Coordinates of C-alpha atoms and ligand atoms in Angstrom, one line a residue:
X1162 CA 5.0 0.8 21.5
X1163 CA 5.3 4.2 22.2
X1164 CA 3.0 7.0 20.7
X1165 CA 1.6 8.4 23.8
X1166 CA 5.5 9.5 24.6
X1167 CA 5.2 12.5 22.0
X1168 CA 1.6 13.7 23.0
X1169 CA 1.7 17.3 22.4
X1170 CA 0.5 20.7 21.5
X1171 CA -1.4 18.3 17.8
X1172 CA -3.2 16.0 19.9
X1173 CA -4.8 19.2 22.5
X1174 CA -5.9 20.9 19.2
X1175 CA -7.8 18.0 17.5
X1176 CA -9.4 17.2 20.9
X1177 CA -9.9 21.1 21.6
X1178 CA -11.8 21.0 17.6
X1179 CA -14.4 18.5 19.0
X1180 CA -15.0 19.9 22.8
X1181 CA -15.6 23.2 21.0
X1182 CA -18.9 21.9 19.2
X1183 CA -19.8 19.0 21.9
X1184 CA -20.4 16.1 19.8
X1185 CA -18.3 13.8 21.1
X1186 CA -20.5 11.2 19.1
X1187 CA -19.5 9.9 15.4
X1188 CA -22.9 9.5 14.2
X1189 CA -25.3 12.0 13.9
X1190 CA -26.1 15.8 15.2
X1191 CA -24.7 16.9 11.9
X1192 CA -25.7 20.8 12.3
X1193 CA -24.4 21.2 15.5
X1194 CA -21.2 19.6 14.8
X1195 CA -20.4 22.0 12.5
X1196 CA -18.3 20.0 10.2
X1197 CA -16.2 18.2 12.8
X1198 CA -16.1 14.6 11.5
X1199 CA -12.4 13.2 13.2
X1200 CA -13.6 10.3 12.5
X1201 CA -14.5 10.0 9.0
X1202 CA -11.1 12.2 8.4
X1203 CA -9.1 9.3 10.3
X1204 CA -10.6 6.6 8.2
X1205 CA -9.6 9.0 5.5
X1206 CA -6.4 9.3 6.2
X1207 CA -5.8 5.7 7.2
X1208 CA -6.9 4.9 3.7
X1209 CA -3.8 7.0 2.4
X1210 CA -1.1 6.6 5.0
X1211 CA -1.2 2.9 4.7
X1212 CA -2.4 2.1 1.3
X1213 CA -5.7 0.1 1.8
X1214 CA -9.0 1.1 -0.2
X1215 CA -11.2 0.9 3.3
X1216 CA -11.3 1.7 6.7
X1217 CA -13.3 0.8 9.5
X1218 CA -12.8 2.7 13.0
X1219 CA -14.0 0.9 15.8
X1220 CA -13.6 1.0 20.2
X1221 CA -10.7 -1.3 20.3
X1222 CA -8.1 -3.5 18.2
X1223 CA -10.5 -6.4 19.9
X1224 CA -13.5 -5.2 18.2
X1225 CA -12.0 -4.7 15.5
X1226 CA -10.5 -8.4 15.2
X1227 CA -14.7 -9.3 16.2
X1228 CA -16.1 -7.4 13.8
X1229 CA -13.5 -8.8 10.9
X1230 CA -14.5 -11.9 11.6
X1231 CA -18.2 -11.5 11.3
X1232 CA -17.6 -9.3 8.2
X1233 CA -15.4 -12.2 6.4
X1234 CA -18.6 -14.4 7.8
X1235 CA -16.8 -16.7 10.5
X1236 CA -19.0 -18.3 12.9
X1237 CA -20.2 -21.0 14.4
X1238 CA -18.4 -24.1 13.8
X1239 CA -15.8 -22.4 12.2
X1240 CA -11.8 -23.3 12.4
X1241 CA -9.2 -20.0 12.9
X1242 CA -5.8 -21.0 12.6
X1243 CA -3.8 -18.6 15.1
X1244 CA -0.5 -18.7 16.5
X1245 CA 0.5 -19.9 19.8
X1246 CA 1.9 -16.8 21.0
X1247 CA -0.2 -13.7 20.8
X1248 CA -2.0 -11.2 23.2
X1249 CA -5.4 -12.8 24.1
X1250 CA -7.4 -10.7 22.3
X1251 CA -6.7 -12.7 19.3
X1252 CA -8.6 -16.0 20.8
X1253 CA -10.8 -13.6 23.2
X1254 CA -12.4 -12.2 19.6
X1255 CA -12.5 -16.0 17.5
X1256 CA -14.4 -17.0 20.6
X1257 CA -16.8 -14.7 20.6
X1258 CA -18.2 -15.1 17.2
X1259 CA -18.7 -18.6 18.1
X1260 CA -16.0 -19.9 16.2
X1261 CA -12.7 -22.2 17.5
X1262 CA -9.2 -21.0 17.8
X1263 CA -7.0 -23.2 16.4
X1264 CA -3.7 -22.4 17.9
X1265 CA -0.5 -23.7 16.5
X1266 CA 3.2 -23.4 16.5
X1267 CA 5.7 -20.3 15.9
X1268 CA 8.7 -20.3 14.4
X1269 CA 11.9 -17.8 14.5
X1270 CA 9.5 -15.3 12.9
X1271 CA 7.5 -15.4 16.2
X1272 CA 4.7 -15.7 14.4
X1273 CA 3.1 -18.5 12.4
X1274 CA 5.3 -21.6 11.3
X1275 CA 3.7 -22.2 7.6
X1276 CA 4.1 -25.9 7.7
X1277 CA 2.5 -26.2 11.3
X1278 CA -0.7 -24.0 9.5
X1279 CA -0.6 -26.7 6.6
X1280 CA -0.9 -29.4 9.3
X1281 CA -3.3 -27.7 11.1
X1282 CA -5.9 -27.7 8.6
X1283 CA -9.2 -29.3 8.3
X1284 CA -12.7 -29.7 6.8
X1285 CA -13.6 -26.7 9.5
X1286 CA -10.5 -24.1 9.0
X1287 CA -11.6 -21.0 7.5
X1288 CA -9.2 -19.0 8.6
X1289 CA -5.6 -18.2 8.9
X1290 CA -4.9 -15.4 11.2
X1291 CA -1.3 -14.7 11.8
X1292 CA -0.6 -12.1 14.4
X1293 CA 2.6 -9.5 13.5
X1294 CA 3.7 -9.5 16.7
X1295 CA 6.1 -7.0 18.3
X1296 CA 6.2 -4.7 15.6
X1297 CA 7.3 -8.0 12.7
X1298 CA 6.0 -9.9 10.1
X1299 CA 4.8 -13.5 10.0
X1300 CA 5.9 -15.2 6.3
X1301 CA 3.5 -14.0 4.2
X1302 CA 4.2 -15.4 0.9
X1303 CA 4.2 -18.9 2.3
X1304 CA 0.9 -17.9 4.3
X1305 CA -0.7 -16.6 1.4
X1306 CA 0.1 -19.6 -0.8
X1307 CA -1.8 -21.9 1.7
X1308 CA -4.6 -19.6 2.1
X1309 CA -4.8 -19.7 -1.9
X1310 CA -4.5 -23.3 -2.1
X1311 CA -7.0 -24.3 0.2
X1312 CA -9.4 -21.6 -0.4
X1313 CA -9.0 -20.1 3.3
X1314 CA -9.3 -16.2 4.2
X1315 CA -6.2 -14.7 5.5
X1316 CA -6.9 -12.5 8.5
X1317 CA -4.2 -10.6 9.9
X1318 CA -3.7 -9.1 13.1
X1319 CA -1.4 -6.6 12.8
X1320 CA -2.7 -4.8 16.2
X1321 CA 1.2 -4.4 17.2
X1322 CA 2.8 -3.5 13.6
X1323 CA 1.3 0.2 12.5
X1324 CA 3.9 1.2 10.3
X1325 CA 5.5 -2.4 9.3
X1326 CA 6.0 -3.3 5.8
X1327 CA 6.0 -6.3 3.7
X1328 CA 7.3 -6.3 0.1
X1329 CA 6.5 -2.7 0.1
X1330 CA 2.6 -2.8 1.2
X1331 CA 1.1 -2.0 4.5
X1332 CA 0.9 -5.1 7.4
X1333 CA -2.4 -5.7 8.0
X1334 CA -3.4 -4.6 4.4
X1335 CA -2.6 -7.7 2.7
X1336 CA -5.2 -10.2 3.6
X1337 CA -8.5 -10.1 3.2
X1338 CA -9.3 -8.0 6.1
X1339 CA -6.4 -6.8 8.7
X1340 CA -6.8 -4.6 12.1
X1341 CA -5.0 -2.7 14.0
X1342 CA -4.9 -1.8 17.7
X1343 CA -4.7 2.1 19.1
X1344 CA -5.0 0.9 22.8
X1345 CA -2.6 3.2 24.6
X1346 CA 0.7 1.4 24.2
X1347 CA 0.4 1.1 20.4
X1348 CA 2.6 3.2 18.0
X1349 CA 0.2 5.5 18.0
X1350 CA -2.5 5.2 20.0
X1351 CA -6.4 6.6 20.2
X1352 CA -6.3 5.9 23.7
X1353 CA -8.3 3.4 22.8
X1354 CA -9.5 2.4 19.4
X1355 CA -8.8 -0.1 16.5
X1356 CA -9.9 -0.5 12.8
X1357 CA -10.1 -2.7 10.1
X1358 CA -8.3 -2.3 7.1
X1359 CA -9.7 -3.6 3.8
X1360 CA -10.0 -3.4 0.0
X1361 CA -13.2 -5.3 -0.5
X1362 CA -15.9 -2.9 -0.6
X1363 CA -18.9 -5.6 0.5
X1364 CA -16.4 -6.1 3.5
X1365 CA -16.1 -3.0 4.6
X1366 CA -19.6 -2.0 4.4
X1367 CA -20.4 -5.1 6.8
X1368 CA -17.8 -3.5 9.2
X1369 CA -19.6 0.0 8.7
X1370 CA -23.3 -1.5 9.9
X1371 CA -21.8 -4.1 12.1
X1372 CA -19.7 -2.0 14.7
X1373 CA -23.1 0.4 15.0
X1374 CA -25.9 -1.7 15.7
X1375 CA -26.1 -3.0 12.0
X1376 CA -27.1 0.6 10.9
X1377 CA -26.8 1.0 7.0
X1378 CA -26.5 4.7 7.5
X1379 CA -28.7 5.3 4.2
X1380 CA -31.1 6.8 6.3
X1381 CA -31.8 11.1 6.5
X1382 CA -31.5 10.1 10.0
X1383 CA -30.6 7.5 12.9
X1384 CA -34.3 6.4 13.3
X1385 CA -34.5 6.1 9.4
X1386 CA -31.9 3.9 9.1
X1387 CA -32.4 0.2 7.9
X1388 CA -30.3 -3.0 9.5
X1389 CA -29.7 -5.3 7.2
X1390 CA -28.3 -7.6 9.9
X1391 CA -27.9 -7.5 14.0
X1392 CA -24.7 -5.7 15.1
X1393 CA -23.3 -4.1 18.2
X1394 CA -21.8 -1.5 19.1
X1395 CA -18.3 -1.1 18.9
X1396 CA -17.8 2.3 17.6
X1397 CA -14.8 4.9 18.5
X1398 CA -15.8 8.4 19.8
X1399 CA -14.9 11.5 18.0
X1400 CA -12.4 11.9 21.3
X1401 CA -10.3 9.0 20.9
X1402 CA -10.5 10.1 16.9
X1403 CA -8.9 13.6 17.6
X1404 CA -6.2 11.8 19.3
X1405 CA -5.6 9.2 16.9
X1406 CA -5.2 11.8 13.8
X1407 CA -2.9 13.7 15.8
X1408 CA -0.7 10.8 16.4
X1409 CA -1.0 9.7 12.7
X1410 CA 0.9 12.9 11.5
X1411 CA 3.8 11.6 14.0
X1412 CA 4.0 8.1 12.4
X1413 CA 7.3 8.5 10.4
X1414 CA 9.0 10.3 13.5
X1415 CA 8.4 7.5 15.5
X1416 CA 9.1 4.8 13.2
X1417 CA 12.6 6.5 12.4
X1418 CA 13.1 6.7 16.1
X1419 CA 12.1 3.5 16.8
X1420 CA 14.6 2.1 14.1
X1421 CA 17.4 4.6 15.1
X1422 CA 17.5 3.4 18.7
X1423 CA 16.6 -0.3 17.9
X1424 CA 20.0 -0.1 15.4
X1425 CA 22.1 1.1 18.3
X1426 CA 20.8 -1.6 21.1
X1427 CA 21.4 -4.2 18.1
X1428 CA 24.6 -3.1 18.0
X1429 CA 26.1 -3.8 21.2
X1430 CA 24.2 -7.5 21.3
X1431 CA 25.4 -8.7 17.8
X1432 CA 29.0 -8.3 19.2
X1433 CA 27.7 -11.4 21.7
X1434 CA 28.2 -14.7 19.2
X1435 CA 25.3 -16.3 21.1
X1436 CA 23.2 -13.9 20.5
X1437 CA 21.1 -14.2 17.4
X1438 CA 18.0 -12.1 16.5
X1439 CA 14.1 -13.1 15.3
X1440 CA 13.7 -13.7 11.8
X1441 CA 12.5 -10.9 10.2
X1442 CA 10.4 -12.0 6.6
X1443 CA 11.2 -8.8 4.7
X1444 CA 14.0 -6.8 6.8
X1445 CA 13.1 -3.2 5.7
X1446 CA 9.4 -3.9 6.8
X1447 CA 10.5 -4.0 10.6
X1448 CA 8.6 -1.1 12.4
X1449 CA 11.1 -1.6 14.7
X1450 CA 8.8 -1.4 18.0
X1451 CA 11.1 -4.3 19.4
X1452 CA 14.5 -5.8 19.7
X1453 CA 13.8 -9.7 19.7
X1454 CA 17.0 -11.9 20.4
X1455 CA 17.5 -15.4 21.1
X1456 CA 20.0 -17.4 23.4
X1457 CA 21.1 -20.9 22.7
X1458 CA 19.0 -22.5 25.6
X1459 CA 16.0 -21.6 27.9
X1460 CA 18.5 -22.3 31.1
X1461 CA 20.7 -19.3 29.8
X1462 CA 18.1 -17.2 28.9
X1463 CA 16.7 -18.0 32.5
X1464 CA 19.5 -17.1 33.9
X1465 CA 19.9 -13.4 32.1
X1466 CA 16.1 -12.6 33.2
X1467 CA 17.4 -13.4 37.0
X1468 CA 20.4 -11.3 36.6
X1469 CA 18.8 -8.4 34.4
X1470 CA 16.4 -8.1 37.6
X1471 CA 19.1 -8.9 39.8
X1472 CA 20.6 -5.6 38.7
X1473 CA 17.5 -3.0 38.5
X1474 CA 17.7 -3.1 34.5
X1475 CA 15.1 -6.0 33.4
X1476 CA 12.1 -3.2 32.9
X1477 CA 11.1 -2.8 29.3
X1478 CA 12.4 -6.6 28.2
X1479 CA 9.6 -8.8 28.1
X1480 CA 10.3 -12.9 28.5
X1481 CA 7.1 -13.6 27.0
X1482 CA 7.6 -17.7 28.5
X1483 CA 6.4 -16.7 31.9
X1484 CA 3.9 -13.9 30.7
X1485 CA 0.6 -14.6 31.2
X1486 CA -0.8 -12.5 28.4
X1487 CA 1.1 -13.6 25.4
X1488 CA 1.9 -17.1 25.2
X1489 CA -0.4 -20.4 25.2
X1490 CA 2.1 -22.0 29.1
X1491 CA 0.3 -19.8 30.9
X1492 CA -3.5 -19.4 29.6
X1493 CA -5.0 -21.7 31.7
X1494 CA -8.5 -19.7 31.4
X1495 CA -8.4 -20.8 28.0
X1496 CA -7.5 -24.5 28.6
X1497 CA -10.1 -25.0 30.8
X1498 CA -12.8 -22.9 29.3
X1499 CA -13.4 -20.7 32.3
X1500 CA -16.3 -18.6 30.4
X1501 CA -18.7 -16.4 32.1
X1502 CA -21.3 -17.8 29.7
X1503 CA -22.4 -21.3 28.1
X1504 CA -19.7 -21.9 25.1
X1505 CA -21.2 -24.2 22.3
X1506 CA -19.3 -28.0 23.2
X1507 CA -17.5 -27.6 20.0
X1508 CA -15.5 -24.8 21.2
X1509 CA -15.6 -26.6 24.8
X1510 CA -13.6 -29.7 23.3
X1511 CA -11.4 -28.1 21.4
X1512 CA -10.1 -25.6 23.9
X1513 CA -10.0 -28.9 26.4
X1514 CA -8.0 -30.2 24.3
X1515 CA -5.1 -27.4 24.7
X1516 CA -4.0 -28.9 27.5
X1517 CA -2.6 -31.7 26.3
X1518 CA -1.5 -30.1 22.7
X1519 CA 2.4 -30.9 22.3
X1520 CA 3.7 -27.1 21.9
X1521 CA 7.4 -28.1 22.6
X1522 CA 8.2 -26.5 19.1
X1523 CA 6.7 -23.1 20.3
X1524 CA 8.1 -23.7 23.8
X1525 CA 11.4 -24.0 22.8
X1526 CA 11.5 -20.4 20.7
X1527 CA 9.8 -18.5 23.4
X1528 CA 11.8 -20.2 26.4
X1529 CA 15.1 -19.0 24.8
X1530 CA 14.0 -15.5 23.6
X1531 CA 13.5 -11.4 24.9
X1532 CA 11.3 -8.8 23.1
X1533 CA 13.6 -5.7 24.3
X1534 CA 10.4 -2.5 23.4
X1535 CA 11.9 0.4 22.4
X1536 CA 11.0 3.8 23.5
X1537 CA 11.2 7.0 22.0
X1538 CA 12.4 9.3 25.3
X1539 CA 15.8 7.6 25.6
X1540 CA 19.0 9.9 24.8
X1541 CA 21.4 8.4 22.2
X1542 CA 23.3 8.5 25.0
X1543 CA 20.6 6.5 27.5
X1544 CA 20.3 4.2 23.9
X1545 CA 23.9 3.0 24.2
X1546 CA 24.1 3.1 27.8
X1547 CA 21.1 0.3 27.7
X1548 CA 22.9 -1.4 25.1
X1549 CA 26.3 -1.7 27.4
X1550 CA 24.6 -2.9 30.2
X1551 CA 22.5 -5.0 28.6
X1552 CA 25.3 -6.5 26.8
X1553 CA 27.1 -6.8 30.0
X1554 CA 24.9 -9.0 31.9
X1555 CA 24.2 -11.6 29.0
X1556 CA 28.0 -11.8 28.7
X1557 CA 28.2 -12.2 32.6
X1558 CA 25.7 -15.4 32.5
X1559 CA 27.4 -16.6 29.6
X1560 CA 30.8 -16.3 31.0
X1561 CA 29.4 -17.7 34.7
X1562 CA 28.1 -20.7 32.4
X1563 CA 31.3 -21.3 30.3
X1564 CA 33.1 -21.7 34.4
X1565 CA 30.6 -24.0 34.9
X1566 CA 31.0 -26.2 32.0
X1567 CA 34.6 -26.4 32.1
Ligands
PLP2342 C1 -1.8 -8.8 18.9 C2 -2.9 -8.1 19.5 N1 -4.1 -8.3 19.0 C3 -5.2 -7.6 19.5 C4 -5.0 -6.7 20.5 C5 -6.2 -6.0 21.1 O1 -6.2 -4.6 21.0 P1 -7.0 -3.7 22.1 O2 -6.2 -3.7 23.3 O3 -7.1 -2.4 21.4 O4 -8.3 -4.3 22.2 C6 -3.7 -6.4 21.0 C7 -3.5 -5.5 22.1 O5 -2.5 -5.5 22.8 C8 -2.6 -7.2 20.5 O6 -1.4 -7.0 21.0

């Protein structure tokens, strides 16, 4: 997830614009800032990059994921269906609106399994939120359908897919609200900063007062604003703006490098036949950001981590099963509620009862699979070297297992 790797000569000049007038602030001081507004012309340009009627910037992808929420009206009490294996924000943000996180199973998509959604829902879900991770798609037809049929919003969380595609239209432009993240390991990146991505005007202008201290920004000034309803803020500064419409004008380079050197790593695992790849919804939406493959078991994936590290070459693949970020084994914090303030007991119970949930369906996708990232430095040549090596080890557990088995 690799904009920062082509910071340049764009991103100094947008930057340079703002530090010439001062007002690093989005809000406000409008003579001084002389016509500078990086943010508004980032929202702008969102707008048209990605094909969405509305856009919200805000501080972070988390923020943005908050003030969604609150926008589609998701509170206390509420049900969000979620998968099993995202970053925490995802939770972190349902949580903090007083809502529950309903976490459920993945499939090969690594993202929501539609029929474990179905079963998830109750008299409480609101919400389906499923989380593009690693630069794919969950199913969204299937999602959609359920959403439609049981009159639930579809939020998604497409913090890790700028620049993914499904059935020709934007991720995170689909539902009824999406977000992305521009933390600094996104495809492009504000530093930090995230929006929300609607096409539902009353939505958007909930966003607009929520993520600024409910300001309706009808006033002739900040003091003569009105607040139709509390907010916070969560606003992005005219810095992290600069950066982030800098790096928008590099998003088709680094999609097309990200797919040129994902096709060449793909090219020396497909030769392995026990190598088989995520399932991809719509294949020409991959943004390409990873290389997500699968082994036949857990041991055997084990096994490659330990000789990938074993070897100096296991930086840049991610086993997510022993990560603590990004999947549900390892979130004990959740499990056991470890809050630095007083949760209502609804969300208390239901996060108690993650410890004993039965995610052996979710366990035994993520046990047996590595997110390979993709950068945007390598040579072709450093590309195929990768590839070679990478090959070679799998081939070496595999091989070492086969003796084994025999
Ligand atoms: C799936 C997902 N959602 C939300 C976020 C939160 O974004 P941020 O780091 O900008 O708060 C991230 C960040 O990694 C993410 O991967």
């Amino acid at each position: 997830m690799p904009g920062f790797e082509l910071f340049g000569e764009e991103e100094r000049k947008h930057i340079n614009d703002v530090m010439e007038t001062g007002i690093i602030m989005r809000y406000g001081f409008d003579g001084p800032r002389k016509g500078i507004y990086k943010s508004v012309e980032l929202e702008k340009k969102i707008t048209e990059v990605f094909g969405c009627k509305y856009a919200q910037l805000t501080s972070s992808g988390t923020s943005a994921l908050t003030t969604a929420l609150s926008a589609l009206n998701i509170g206390f009490g509420d049900e969000v269906i979620m998968p099993s294996f995202t970053f925490v924000a995802s939770f972190e943000a349902v949580l903090s609106v007083g809502a529950i996180p309903g976490l459920v199973d993945i499939d090969e998509t690594l993202t929501l399994n539609p029929e474990a959604v179905r079963a998830a829902i109750t008299p409480k879900t609101r919400c389906v939120m499923p989380v593009h991770m690693c630069g794919s798609m969950a199913d969204l037809d299937a999602l959609q359908a359920i959403c439609k049929e049981h009159n639930l919003i579809l939020l998604e969380d497409a913090c890790q897919a700028i620049g993914g595609t499904y059935k020709g239209k934007s991720l995170g432009t689909i539902g009824n609200a999406g977000t992305f993240s521009f933390d600094f390991v996104k495809t492009i990146t504000c530093g930090e900063g995230g929006v929300v991505m609607t096409n539902n005007h009353d939505i958007y202008v909930k966003c607009d007062g929520y993520t600024d201290h409910g300001h309706d920004h009808n006033g002739v000034d900040r003091g003569a604003d009105l607040h139709p309803f509390i907010g916070y803020n969560y606003r992005i500064s005219e810095l992290h703006a600069a950066l982030g419409l800098a790096q928008i004008g590099k998003l088709q380079t680094i999609l097309s490098i990200q797919k040129k050197n994902n096709h060449i790593l793909k090219s020396y695992l497909e030769q392995i036949p026990e190598v088989t790849f995520r399932t991809i919804p719509d294949v020409d939406g991959d943004s390409y950001t990873f290389l997500s493959w699968f082994l036949p078991t857990e041991s055997l994936m084990r096994a490659t981590v330990a000789e990938l590290k074993e070897q100096g070459i296991y930086g840049g693949n991610f086993y997510w099963f022993s990560n603590n970020w990004h999947y549900v084994r390892k979130w004990q914090h959740l499990k056991y509620a470890h809050t630095l303030n007083n949760i209502s007991e609804q969300q208390k119970t239901a996060l108690y009862k993650l410890q004993t949930q039965d995610f052996s369906a979710s366990d035994a996708i993520i046990g047996r699979c590595i997110s390979t990232s993709i950068a945007l430095s390598w040579t072709e040549e450093q590309v195929h070297d990768k590839g070679a090596k990478l090959a070679a080890a799998i081939k070496k557990v595999l091989n070492k297992e086969k003796v084994i088995v025999c």
